[in-house]
Coordinates of C-alpha atoms in Angstrom, one line a residue:
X19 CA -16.6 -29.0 28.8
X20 CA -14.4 -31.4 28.8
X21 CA -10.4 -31.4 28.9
X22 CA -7.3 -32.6 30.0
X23 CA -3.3 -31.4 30.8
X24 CA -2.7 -33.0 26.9
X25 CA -5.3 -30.5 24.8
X26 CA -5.1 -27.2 24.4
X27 CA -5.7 -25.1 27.0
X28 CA -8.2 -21.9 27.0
X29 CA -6.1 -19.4 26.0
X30 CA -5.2 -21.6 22.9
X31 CA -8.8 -22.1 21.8
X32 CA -9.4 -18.2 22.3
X33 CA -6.2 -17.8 20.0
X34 CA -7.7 -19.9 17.6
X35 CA -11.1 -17.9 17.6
X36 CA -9.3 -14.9 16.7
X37 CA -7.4 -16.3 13.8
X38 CA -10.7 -17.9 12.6
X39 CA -12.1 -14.3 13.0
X40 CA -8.9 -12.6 11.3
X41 CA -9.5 -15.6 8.6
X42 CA -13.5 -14.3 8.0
X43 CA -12.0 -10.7 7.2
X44 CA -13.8 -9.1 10.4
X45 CA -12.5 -5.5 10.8
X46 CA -9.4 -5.2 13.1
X47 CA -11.9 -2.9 15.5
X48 CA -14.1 -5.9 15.8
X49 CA -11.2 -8.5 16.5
X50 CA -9.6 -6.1 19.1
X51 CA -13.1 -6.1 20.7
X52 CA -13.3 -9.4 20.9
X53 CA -10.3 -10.1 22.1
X54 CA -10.3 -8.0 25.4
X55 CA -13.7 -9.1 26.2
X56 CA -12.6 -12.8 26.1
X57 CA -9.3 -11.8 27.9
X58 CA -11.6 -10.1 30.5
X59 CA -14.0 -12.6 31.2
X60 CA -10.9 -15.3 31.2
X61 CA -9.3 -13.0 33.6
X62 CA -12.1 -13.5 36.5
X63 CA -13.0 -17.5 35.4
X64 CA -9.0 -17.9 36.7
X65 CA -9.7 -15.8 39.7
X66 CA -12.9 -18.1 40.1
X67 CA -10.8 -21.5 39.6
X68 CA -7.8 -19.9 42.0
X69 CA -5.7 -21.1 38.7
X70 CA -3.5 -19.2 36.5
X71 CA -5.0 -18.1 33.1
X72 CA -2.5 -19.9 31.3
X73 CA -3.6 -22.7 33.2
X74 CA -7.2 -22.7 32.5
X75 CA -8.7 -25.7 30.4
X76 CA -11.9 -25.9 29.1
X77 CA -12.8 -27.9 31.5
X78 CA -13.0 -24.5 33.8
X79 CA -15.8 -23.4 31.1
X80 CA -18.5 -24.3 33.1
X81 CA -21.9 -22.8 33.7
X82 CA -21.2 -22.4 37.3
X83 CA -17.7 -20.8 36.6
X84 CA -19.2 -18.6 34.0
X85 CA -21.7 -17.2 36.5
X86 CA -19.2 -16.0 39.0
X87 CA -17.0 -15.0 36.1
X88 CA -20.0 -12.8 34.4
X89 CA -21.0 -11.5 37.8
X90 CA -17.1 -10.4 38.8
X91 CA -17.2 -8.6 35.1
X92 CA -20.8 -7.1 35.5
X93 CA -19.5 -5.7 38.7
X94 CA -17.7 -2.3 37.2
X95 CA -19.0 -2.2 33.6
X96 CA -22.2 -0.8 32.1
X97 CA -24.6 -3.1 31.1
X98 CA -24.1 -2.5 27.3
X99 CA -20.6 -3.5 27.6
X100 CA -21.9 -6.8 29.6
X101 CA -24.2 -7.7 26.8
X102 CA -21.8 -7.5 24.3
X103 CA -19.0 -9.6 26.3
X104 CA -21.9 -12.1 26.7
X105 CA -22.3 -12.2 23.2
X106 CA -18.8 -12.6 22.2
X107 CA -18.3 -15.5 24.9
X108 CA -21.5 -17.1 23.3
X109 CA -20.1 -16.7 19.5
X110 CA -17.1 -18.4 21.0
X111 CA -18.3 -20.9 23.0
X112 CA -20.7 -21.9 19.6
X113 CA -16.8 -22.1 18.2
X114 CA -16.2 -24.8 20.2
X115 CA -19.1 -26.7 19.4
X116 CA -18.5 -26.6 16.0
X117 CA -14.8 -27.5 16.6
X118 CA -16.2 -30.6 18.5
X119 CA -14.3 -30.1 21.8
X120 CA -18.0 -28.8 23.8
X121 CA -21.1 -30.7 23.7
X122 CA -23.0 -27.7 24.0
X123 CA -22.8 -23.6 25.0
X124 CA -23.2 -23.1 28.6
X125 CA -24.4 -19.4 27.7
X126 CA -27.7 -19.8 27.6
X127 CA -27.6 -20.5 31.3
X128 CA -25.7 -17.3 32.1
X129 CA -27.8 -13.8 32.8
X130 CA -27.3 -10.5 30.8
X131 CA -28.6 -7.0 31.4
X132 CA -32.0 -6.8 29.2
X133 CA -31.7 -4.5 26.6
X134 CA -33.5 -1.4 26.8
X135 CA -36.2 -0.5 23.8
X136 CA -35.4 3.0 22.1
X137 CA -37.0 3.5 19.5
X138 CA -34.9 5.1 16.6
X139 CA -35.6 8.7 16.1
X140 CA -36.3 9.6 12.6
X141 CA -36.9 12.6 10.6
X142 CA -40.0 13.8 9.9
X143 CA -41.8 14.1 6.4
X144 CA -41.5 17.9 7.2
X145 CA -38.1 17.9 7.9
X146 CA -37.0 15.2 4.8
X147 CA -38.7 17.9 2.5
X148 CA -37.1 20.4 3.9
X149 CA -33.0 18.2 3.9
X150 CA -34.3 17.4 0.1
X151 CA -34.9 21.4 -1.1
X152 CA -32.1 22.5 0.5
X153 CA -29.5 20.2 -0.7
X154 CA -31.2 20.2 -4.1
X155 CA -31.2 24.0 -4.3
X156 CA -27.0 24.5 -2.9
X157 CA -26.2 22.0 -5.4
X158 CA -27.4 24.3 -8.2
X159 CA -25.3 26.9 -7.0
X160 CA -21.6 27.7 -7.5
X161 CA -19.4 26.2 -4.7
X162 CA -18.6 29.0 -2.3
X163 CA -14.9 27.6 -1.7
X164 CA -12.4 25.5 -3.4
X165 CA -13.3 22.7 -0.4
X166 CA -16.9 23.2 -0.9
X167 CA -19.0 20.5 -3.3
X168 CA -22.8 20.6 -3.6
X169 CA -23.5 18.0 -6.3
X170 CA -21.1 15.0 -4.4
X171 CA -22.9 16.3 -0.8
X172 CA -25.9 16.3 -2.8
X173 CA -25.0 12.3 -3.8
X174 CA -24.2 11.7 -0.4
X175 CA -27.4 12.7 1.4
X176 CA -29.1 11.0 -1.8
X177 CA -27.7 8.0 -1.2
X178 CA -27.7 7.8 2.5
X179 CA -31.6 8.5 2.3
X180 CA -32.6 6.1 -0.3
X181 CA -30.6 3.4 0.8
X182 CA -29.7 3.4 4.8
X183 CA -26.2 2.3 4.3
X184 CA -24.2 2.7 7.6
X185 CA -21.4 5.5 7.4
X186 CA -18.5 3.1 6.8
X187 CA -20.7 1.2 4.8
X188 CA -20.5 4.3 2.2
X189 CA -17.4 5.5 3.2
X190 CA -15.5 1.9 1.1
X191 CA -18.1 2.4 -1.5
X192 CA -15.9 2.1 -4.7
X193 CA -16.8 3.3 -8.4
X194 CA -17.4 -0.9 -9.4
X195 CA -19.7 -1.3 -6.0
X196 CA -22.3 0.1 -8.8
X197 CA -23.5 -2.5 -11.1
X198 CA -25.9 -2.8 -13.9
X199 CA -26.6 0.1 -16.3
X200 CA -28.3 3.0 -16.6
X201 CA -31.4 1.9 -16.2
X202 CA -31.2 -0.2 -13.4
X203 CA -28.4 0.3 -11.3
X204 CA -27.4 -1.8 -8.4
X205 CA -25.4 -0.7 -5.3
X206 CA -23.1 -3.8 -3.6
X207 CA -22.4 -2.6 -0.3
X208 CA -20.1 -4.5 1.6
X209 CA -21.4 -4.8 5.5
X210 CA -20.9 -5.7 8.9
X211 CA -19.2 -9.2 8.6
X212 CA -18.0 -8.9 5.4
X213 CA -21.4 -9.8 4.5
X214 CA -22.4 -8.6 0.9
X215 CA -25.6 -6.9 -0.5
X216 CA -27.3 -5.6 -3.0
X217 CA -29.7 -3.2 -2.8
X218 CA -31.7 -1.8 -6.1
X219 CA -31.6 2.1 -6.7
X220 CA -33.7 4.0 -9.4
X221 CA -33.5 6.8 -11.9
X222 CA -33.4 10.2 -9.6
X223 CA -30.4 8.3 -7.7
X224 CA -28.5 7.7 -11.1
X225 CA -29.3 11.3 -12.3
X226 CA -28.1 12.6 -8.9
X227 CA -24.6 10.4 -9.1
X228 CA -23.9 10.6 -12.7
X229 CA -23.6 14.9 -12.6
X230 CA -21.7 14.1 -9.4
X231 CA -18.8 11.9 -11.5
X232 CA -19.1 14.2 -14.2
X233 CA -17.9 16.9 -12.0
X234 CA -15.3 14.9 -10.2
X235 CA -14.3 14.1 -13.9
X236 CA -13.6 17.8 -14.3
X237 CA -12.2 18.6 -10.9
X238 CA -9.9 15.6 -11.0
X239 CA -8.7 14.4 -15.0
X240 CA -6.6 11.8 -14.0
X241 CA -9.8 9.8 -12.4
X242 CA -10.9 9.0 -15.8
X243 CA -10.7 5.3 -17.2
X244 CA -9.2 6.5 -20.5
X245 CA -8.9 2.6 -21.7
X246 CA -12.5 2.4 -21.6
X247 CA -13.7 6.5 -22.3
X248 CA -16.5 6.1 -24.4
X249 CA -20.0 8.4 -23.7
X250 CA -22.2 5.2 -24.3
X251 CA -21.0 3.5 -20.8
X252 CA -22.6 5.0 -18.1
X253 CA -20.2 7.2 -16.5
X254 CA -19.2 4.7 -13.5
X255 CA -18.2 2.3 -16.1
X256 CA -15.6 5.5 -17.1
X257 CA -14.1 5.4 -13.7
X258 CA -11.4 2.8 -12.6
X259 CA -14.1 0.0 -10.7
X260 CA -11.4 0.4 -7.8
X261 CA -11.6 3.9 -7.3
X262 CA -13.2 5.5 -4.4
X263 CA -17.2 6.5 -5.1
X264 CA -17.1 9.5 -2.8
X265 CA -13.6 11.7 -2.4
X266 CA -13.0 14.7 -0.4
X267 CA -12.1 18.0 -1.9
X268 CA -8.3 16.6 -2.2
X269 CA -9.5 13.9 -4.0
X270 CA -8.8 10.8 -1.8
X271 CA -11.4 8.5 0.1
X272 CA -13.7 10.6 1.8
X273 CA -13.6 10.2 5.4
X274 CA -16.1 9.5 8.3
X275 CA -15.1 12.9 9.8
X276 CA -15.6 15.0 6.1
X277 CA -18.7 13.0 6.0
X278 CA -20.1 13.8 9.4
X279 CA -19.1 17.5 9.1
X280 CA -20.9 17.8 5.8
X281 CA -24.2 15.8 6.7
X282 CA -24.2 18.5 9.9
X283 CA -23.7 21.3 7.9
X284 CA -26.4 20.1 5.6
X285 CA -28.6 19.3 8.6
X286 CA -28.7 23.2 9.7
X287 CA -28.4 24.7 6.5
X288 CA -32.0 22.7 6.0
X289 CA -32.9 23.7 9.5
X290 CA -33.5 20.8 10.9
X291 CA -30.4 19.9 13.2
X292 CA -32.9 20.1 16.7
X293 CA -34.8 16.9 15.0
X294 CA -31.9 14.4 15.1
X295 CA -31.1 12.4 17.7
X296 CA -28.0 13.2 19.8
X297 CA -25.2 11.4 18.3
X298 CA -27.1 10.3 15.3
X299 CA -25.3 12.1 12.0
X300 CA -25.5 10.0 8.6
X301 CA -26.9 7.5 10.7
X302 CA -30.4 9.4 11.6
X303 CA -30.6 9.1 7.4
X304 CA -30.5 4.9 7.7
X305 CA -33.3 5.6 11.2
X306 CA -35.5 7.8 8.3
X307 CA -34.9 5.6 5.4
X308 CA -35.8 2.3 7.6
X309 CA -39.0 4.0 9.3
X310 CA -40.3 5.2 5.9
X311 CA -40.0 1.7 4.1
X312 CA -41.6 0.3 7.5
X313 CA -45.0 2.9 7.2
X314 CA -45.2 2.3 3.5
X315 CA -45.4 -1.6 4.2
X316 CA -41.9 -3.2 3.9
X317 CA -42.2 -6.4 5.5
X318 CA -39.2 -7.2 8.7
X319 CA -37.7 -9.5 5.9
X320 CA -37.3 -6.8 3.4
X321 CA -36.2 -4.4 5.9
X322 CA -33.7 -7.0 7.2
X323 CA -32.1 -7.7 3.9
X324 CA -32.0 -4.1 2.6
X325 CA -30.3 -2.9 6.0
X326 CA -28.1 -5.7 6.2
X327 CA -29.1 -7.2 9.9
X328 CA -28.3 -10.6 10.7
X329 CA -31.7 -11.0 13.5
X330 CA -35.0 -9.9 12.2
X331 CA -35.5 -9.0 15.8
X332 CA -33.0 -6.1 15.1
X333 CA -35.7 -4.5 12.2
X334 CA -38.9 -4.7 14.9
X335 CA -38.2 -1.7 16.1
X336 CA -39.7 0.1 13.4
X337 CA -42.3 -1.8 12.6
X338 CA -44.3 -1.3 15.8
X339 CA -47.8 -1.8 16.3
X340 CA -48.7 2.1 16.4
X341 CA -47.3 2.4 12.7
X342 CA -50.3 2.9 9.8
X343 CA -49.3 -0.2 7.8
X344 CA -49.8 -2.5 10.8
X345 CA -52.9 -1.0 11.8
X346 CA -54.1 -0.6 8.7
X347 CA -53.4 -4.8 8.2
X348 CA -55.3 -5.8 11.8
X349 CA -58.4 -3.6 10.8
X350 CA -59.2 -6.0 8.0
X351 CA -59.7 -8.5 10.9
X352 CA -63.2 -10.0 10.1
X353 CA -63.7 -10.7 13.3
X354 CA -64.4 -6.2 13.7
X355 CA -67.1 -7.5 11.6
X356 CA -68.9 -10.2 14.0
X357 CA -68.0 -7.4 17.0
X358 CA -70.0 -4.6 15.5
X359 CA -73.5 -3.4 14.6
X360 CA -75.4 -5.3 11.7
X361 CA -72.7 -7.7 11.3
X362 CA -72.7 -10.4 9.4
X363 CA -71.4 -14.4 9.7
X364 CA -68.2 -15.4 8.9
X365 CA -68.8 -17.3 5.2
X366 CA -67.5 -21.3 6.0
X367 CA -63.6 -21.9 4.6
X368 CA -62.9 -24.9 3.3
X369 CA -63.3 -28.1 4.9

């Protein structure tokens, strides 16, 4: 890369990465990240050069530079944290590509820690039968406490399940994220990126969330859109759009901790706590709903577009090659035909 004492230096290109960042309406968390990975890596590439980061041009960004840099860094982290400082330096150095000051990313030529396989743990049929009764059955029952709500944690495993939306996904789910009518409602879910989707729900899901507004109609009066209260909009349509879809018992925005405590206290209530994956709350739901969709046949580009990942590589995981729609796909090889007893030629295709 090439620079001189008259262009911006390093640390003025990184700036301007973070405003461009800041400018895309990436989450503060995200920008933070960024910024102490670059800072990091900067950090050992002046210790490399024997220059002061102030001082470093891009010029410094070389391949070789970036090796000792990476390895320095590498040195006392884990390799997670590696790959994703490698992939921040390699969304940033395609920054400068695209800002015409680098003729290409040197990233490619820099190692990172492979990433390890794991395959997402799901919940079984079994156990989705048994999370389904027993939400279905509590939300028939009187709340046992003035904090206690059936029919919304009844919405929320609903939706989480017949979705797989991540937790902050749902959690700035307003009342006008749904669209459409009765009939065929949509859910926009804003997602990682500020990347919008939309993702088709059916009638059990509007049955589920319309008793769930009703009640939150009764529980909290002022909620209601009173310029617009008429009983032939669906009752989303009588909420204010900007209003928060799921609330906590006072009311407000529900929040990832209400959310997590409730999906747990779902989980053993239904028995099935054991099943999920350490660490995995709401999220085990979008692991279920993804593996389902993936052994009923959704292709990686539906899967991809309903769960809202940039890479098809990220959906491959649960399509692998053990599942019954792939094997049931490769059996109808005809070639199994020519292998096996009385088989028969493979008719000509066409010239």
């Amino acid at each position: 890369m090439a620079g001189s004492a008259t262009e911006p230096g390093l640390s003025d290109w990184i700036g301007s990465y973070l405003e461009t960042l800041q400018t895309a309406k990436r989450s503060p968390h995200t920008i933070k990240a960024y910024r102490l990975d670059l800072h990091a890596v900067r950090a050992h590439l002046a210790a490399t050069a024997a220059v002061p980061e102030d001082a470093l041009t891009l010029g410094d960004v070389t391949v070789r530079g970036l090796r000792s840099a990476f390895a320095a860094f590498a040195a006392e982290r884990q390799p997670a944290s590696v790959r994703r400082a490698w992939s921040v330096w390699n969304n940033f150095c395609n920054f400068l590509v695209s800002e015409g000051v680098s003729e290409g990313n040197p990233m490619a030529s820099i190692a990172q820690p492979k990433k390890p396989q794991h395959t997402p743990k799901a919940f079984s049929p079994t156990a989705i039968n048994q999370l389904v009764d027993t939400v279905t059955v509590e939300a028939q029952r009187p709340a046992e406490s003035a904090r206690d709500w059936p029919q919304r944690d009844l919405a929320l495993i609903a939706t989480l399940l017949l979705t797989g939306i991540r937790s902050d996904e749902l959690i700035r789910l307003d009342v006008g994220s749904i669209l459409g009518g009765r009939r065929a409602p949509v859910l926009r879910v804003l997602g990682k990126g500020a990347i919008e989707r939309e993702i088709p729900l059916e009638d059990s899901w509007t049955a589920i969330v319309t008793t769930y507004l009703e009640e939150r109609y009764a529980r909290f009066p002022a909620a209601r859109r009173r310029t617009r209260d008429r009983d032939e909009l669906p009752v989303w349509e009588r909420h204010d759009p900007a209003d928060p879809l799921f609330v906590g018992a006072d009311g407000k925005r529900i929040t990832r901790g209400t959310l997590q405590y409730r999906v747990r206290r779902i989980y053993r209530r239904a028995g099935i706590e054991s099943e999920r994956k350490r660490g995995a709350l709401a999220h085990a739901l979008r692991h279920t709903f993804a593996t389902s969709l993936a052994d009923s046949g959704a292709t990686m580009v539906e899967l991809q577009q309903l769960l809202g990942h940039r890479s098809l590589q990220t959906v491959q995981v649960y399509t692998s090659a053990t599942n019954d729609a792939v094997r049931h796909a490769a059996r109808h090889n005809p070639v199994y035909g020519l292998l096996g007893s009385g088989r028969e030629p493979l008719g000509d295709g066409p010239g």
